[in-house]
CSV table of C-alpha atoms in Angstrom, one decimal:
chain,number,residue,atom,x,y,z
A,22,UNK,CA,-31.0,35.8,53.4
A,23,UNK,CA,-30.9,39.7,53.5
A,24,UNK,CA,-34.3,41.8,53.1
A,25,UNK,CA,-34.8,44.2,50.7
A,26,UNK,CA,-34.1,47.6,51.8
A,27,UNK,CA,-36.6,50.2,51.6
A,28,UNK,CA,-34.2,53.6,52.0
A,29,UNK,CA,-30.0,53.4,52.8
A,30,UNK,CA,-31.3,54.2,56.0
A,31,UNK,CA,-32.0,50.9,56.6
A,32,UNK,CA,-28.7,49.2,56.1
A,33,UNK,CA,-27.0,47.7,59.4
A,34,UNK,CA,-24.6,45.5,60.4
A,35,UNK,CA,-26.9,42.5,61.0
A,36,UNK,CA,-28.0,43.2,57.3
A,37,UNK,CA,-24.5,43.8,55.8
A,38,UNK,CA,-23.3,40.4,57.3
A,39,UNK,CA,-26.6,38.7,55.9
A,40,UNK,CA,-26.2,39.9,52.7
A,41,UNK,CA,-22.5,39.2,52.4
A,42,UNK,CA,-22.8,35.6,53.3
A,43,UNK,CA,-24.9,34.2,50.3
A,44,UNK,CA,-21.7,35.6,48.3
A,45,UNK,CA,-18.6,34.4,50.7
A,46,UNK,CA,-17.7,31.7,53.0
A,47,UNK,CA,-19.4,30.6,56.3
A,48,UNK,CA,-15.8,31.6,57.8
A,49,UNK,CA,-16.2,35.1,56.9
A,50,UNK,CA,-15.2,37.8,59.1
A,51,UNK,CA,-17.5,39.7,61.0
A,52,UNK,CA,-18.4,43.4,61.1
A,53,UNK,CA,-16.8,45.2,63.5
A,54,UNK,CA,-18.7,48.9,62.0
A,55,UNK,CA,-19.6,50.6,58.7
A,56,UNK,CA,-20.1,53.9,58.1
A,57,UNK,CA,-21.9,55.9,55.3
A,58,UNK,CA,-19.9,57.5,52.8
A,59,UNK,CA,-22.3,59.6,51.0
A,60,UNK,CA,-25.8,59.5,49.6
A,61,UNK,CA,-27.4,60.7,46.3
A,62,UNK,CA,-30.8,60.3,44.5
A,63,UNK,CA,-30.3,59.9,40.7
A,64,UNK,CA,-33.1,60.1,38.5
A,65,UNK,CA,-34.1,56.4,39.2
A,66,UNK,CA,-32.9,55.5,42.7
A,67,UNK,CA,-31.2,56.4,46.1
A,68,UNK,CA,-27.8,55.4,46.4
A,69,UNK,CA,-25.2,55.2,49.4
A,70,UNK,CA,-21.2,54.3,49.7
A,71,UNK,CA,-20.6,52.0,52.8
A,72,UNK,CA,-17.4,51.5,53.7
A,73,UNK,CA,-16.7,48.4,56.2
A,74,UNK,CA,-14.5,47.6,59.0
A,75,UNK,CA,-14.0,43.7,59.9
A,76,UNK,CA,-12.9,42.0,63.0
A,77,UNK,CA,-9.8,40.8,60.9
A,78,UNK,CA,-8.5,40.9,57.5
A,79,UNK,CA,-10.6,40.3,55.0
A,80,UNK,CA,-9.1,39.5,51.4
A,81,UNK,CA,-12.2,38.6,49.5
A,82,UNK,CA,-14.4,40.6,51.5
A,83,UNK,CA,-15.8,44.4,50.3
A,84,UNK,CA,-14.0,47.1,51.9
A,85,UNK,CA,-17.0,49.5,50.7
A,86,UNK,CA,-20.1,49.1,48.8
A,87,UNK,CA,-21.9,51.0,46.6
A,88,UNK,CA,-26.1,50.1,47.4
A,89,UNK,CA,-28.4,50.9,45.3
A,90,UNK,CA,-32.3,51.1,46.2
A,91,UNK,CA,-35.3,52.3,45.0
A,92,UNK,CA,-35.9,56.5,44.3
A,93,UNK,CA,-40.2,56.7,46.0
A,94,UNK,CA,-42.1,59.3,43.5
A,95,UNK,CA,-43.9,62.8,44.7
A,96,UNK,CA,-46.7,60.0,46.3
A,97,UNK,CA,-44.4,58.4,48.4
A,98,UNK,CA,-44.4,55.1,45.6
A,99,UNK,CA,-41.2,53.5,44.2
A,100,UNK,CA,-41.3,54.3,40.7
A,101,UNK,CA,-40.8,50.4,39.5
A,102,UNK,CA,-37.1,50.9,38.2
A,103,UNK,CA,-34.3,48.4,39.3
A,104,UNK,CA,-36.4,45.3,38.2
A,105,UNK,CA,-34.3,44.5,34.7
A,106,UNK,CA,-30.9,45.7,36.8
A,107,UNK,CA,-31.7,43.3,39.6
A,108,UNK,CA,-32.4,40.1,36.6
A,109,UNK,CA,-29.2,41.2,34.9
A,110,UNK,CA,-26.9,41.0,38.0
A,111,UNK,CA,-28.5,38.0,38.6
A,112,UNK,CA,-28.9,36.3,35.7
A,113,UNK,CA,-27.0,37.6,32.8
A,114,UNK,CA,-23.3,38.5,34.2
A,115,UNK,CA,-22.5,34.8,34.2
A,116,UNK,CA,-21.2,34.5,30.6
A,117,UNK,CA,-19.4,38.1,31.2
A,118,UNK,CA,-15.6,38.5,31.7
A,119,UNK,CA,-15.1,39.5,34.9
A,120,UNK,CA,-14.3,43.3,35.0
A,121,UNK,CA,-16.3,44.7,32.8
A,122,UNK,CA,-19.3,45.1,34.6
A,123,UNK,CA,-19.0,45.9,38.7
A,124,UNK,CA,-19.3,42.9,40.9
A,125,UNK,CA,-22.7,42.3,42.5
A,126,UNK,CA,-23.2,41.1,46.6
A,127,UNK,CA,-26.9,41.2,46.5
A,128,UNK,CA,-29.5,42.2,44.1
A,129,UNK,CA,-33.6,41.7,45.2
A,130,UNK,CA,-36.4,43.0,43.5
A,131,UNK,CA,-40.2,42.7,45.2
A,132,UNK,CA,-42.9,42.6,42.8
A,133,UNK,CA,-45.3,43.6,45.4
A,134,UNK,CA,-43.9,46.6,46.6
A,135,UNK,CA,-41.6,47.7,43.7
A,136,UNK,CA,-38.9,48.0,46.3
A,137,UNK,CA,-34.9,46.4,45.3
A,138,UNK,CA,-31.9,46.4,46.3
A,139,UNK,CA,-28.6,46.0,44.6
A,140,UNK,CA,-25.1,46.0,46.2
A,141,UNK,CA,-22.1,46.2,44.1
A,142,UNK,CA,-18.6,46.8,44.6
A,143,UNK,CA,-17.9,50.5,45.4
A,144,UNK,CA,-14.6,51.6,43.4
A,145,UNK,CA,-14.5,54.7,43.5
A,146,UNK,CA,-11.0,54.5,45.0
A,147,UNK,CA,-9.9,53.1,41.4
A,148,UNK,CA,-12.4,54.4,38.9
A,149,UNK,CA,-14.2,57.3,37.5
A,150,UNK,CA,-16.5,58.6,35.0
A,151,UNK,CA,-16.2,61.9,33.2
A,152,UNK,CA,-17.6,65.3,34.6
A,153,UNK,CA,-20.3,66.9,32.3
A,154,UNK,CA,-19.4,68.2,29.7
A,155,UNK,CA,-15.9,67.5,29.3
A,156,UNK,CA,-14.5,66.6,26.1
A,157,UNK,CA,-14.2,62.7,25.5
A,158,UNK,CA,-10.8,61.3,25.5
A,159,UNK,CA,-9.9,59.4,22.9
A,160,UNK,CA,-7.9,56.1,25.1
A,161,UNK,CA,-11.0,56.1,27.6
A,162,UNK,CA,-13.1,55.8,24.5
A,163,UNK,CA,-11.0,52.8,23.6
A,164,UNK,CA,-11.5,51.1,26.8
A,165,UNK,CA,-14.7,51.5,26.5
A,166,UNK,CA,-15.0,50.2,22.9
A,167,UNK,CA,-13.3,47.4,24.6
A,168,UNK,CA,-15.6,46.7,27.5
A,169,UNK,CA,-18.8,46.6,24.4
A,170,UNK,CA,-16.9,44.0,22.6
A,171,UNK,CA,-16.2,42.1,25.1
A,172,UNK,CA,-20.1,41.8,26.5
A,173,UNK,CA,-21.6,42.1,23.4
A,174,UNK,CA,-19.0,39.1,22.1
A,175,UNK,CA,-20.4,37.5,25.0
A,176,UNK,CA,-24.1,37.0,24.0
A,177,UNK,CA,-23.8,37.3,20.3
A,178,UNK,CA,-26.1,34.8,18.7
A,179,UNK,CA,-26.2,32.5,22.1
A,180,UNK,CA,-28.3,29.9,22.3
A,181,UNK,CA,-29.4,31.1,25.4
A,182,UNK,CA,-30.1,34.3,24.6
A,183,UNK,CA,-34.1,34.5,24.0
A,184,UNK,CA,-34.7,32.3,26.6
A,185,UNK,CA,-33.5,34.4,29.1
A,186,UNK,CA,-34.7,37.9,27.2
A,187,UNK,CA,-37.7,37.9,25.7
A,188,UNK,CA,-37.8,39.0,22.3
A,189,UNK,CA,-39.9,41.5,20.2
A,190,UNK,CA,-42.0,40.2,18.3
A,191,UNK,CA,-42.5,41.3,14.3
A,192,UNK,CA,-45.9,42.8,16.0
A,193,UNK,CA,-44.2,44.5,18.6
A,194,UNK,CA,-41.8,45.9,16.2
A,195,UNK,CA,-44.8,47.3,13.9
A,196,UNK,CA,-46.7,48.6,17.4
A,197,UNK,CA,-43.3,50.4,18.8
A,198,UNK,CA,-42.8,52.2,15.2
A,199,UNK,CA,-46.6,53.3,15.2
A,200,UNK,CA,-46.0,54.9,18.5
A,201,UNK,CA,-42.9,56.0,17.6
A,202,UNK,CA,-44.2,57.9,14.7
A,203,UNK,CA,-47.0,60.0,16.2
A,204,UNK,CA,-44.7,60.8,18.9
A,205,UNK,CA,-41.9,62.8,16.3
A,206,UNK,CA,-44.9,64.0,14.9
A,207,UNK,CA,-45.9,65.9,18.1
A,208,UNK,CA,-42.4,66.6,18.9
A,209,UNK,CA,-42.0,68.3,15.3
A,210,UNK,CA,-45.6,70.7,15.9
A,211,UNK,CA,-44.4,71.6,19.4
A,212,UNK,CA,-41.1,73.0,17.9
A,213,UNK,CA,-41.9,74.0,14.5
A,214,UNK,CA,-40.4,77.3,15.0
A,215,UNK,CA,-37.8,76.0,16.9
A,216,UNK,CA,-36.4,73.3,14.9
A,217,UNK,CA,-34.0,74.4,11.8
A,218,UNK,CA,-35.9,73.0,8.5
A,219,UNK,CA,-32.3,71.1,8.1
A,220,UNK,CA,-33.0,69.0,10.8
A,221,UNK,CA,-36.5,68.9,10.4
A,222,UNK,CA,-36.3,68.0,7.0
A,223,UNK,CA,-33.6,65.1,7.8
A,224,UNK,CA,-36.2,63.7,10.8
A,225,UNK,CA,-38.5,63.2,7.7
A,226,UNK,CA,-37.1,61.9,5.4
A,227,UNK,CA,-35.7,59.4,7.6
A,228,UNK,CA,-38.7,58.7,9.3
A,229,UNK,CA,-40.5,57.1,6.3
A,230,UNK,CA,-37.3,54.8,5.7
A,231,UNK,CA,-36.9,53.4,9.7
A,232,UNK,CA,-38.7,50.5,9.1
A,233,UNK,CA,-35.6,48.9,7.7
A,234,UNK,CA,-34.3,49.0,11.4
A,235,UNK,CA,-37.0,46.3,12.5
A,236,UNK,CA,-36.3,44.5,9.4
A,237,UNK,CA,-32.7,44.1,10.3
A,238,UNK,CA,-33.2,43.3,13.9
A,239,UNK,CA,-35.8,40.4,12.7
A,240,UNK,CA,-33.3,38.7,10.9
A,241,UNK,CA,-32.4,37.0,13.4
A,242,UNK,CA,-28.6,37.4,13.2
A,243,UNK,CA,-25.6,39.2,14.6
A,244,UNK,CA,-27.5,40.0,17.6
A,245,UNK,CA,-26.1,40.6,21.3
A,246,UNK,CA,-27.4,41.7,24.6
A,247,UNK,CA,-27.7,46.1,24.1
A,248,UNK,CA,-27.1,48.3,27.4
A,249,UNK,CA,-28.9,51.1,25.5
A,250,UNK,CA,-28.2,53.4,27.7
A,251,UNK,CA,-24.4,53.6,26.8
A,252,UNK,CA,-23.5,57.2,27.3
A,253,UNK,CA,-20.4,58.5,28.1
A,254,UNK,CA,-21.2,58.7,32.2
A,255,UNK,CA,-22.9,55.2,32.6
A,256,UNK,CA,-18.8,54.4,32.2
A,257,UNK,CA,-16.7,53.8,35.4
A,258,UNK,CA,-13.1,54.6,33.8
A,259,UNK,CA,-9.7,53.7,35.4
A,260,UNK,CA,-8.1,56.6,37.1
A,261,UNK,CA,-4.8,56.0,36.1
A,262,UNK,CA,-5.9,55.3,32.3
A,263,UNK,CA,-5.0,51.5,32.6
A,264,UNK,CA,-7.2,48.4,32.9
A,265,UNK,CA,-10.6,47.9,32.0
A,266,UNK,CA,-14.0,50.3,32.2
A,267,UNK,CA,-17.2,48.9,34.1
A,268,UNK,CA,-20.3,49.6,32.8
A,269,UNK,CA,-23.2,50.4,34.9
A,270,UNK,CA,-26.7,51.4,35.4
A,271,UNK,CA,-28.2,47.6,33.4
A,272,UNK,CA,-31.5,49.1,33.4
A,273,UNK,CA,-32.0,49.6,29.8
A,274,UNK,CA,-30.9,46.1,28.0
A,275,UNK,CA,-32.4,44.3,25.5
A,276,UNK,CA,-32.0,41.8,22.6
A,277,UNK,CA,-31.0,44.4,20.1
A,278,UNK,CA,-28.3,45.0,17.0
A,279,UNK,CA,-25.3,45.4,18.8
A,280,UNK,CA,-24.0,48.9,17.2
A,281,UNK,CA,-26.8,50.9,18.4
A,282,UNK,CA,-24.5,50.9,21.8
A,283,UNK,CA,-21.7,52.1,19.5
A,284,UNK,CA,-24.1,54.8,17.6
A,285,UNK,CA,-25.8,55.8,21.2
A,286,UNK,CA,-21.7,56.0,22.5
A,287,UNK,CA,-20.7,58.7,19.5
A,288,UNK,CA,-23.2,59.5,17.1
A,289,UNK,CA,-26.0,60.5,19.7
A,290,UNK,CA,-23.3,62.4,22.0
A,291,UNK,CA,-21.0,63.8,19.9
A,292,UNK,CA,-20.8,67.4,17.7
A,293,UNK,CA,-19.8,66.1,14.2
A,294,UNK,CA,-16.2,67.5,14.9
A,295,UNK,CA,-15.1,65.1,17.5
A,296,UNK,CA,-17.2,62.6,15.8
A,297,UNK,CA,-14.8,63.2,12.9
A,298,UNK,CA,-11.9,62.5,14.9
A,299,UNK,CA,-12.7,59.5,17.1
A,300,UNK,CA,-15.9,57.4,15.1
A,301,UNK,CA,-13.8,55.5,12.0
A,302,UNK,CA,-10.4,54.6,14.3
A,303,UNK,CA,-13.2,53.4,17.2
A,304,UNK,CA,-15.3,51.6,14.5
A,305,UNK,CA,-11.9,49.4,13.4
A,306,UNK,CA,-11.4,48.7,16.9
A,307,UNK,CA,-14.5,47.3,17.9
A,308,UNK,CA,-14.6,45.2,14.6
A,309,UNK,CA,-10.6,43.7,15.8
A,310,UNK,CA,-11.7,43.2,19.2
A,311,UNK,CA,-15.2,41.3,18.2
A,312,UNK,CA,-12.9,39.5,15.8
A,313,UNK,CA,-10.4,39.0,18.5
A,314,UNK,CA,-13.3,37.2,20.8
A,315,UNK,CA,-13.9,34.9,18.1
A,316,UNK,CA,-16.9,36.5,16.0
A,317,UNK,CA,-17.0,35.1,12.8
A,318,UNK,CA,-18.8,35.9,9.4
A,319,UNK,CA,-19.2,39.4,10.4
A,320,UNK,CA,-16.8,42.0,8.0
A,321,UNK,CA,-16.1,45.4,8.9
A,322,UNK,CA,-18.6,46.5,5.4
A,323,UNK,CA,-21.6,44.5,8.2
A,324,UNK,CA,-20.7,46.8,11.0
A,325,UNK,CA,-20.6,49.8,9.2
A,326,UNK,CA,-24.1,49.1,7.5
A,327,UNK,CA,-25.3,48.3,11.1
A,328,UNK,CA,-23.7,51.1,12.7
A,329,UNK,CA,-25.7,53.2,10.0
A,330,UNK,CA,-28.8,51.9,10.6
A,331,UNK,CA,-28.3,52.2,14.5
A,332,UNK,CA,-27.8,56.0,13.9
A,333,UNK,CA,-31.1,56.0,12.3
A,334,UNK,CA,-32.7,54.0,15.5
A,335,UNK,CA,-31.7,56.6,17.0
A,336,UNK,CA,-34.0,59.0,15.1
A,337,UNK,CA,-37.0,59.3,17.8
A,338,UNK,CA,-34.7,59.4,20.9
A,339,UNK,CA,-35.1,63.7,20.7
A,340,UNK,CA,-39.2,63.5,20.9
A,341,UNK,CA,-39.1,60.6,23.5
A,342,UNK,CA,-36.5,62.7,25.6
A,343,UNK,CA,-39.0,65.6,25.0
A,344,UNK,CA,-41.7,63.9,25.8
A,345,UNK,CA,-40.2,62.4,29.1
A,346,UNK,CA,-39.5,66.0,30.2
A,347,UNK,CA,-35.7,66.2,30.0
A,348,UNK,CA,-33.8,69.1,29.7
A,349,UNK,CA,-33.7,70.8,26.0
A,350,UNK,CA,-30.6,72.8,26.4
A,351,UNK,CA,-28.5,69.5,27.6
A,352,UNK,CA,-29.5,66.9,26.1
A,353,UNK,CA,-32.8,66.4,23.8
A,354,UNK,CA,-31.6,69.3,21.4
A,355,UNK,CA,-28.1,68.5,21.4
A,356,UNK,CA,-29.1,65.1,20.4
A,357,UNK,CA,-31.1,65.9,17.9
A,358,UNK,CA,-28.7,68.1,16.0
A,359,UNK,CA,-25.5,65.1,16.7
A,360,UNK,CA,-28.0,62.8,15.1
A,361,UNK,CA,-29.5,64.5,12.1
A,362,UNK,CA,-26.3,65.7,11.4
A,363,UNK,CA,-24.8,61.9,11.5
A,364,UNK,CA,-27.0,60.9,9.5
A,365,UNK,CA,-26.7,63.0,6.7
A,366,UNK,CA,-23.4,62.6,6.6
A,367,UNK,CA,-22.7,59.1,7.0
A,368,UNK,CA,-25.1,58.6,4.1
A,369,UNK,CA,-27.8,56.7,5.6
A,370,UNK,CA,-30.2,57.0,3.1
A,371,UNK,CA,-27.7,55.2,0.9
A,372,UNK,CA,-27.3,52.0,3.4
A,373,UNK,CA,-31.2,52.5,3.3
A,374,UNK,CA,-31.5,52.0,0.1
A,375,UNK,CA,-28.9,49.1,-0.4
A,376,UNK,CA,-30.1,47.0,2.1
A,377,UNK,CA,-33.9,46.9,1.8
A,378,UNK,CA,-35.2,43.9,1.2
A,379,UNK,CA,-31.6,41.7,2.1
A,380,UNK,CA,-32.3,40.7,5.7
């Protein structure tokens, strides 16, 4: 079996051969070369293209991989990142359509040393995802509405679910909100000169309602495996607009309502304009294509009250972005202001309201 790699650097033709044969046939072709494509540090790991030349054709064999391993802090010490992506390859893709998440060769994680390694197909040649900041289109948006229903029609409610995942606990949920409380209130006495009293005002308000969020996700229902990272660039789109979207970066997932992927996709991201435009049409479709994949007892009216309440999860993501040092002008502030503004004019506070005490 192949080692874990500690650096691209490390990858050779005696491991690429290893590694590919615990996922193809003991007749496999060998590896006549490979050569390194490119290499990149994200925030959370080092990453390299490997393209691959056999002895002989090679049908069901990778003509390039995309390896993923893992990004060593200012100390020299992998930051402990890749652990939940190498489980999910490994242990949660099996109940997936193939297609809508890349396909995984190899995926290792070492407790002792934090190190991992995950190879998945490289297609690049075939797919794409969108250049900061450029303006969402609306048919990529549909595939990707697609690819959501499809994974999250996959988990929802299965029996398997919480064996594999563990699941918060009504103590947990009480602990996170706690947390989650004193951290907006530092994030709104750090800014309060900063922050418009609109969207202070609307943080709130909210804030002493978004308890009903944990209430909902207790009841045990409706419920799906969550990405909840599901921004527009974790999206590998077809180039030629056709065919299906993969998903990447699994590093995130949890048991979870399954619209706060659909809130984090537009309501997070998205200036209330092209919110306007894309949110209600991409709403329908997600409810026809759950539908479609045989969910039952679950009416549009549910979505949108979950979708509602998944904008108001969302209500801390600003002050944890803060906190966690990302960039204001990008992303915590624009977030903030897509948010507040969704909020208010979706009419939380109304679903708020309604809802309390039903679950």
């Amino acid at each position: 079996m192949a080692h874990i790699l500690t650096s691209p650097e490390d990858i050779s033709i005696a491991w690429l051969e290893s590694m590919l044969r615990t996922t193809a046939s003991s007749v496999a072709p060998e590896i006549k070369d490979f050569a390194i494509s490119f290499t990149r540090a994200s925030t959370m790991a080092s990453i390299a293209g490997v393209d691959i030349v056999y002895d002989r054709p090679a049908e069901d064999m990778p003509a390039s991989l995309f390896i993923k391993t893992a990004k060593l802090n200012a100390k020299g010490v992998p930051t402990g990142s890749g652990r939940k992506e190498v489980y999910f390859y490994n242990n949660l893709t099996g109940v997936i359509k193939p297609g809508t998440v890349p396909r995984c060769y190899f995926a290792s994680f070492d407790e002792d040393t934090k190190q991992y390694t995950i190879a998945l197909e490289n297609i690049s040649a075939t797919h794409d995802n969108a250049a900061w900041p450029e303006e969402h289109y609306f048919d990529q948006c549909c595939l990707a509405i697609d690819s959501f229903a499809e994974i999250h029609a996959a988990w929802w409610d299965h029996p398997e679910l919480e064996r594999i995942i563990a699941k918060r606990t009504a103590d947990d949920c009480r602990n996170g909100g706690i947390r989650a409380r004193a951290m907006l209130s530092r994030f709104l006495d750090a800014h309060k000169n900063s922050i418009p009293k609109e969207y202070r005002d609307t943080m709130l308000r909210y804030n002493d309602v978004c308890d009903i969020v944990d209430e909902r996700y207790l009841s045990n229902r409706n419920i799906s495996l969550v990405h909840r990272d599901a921004h527009f660039w974790n999206f590998m789109y077809p180039k030629n607009r056709t065919g299906s979207v993969r998903i990447i970066d699994w590093d995130s997932y949890r048991i979870d309502t399954p619209t706060n992927d659909i809130a984090y996709y537009m309501a997070i991201h998205w200036y209330t304009p092209q919110r306007h435009r894309y949110e209600w049409r991409l709403l329908e479709r997600y409810h026809e294509k759950l539908l479609a994949h045989g969910i039952k007892n679950y009416s549009f009216e549910m979505l949108i009250d979950d979708y509602k309440l998944s904008v108001l999860s969302s209500l801390f993501l600003a002050a944890a972005q803060w906190e966690m040092g990302l960039d204001e002008t990008t992303i915590w502030r624009p977030n903030m202001q897509h948010v507040c503004e969704a909020l208010n004019d979706l009419d939380c506070m109304e679903a708020v309201n309604r809802l309390r005490g039903t679950f």
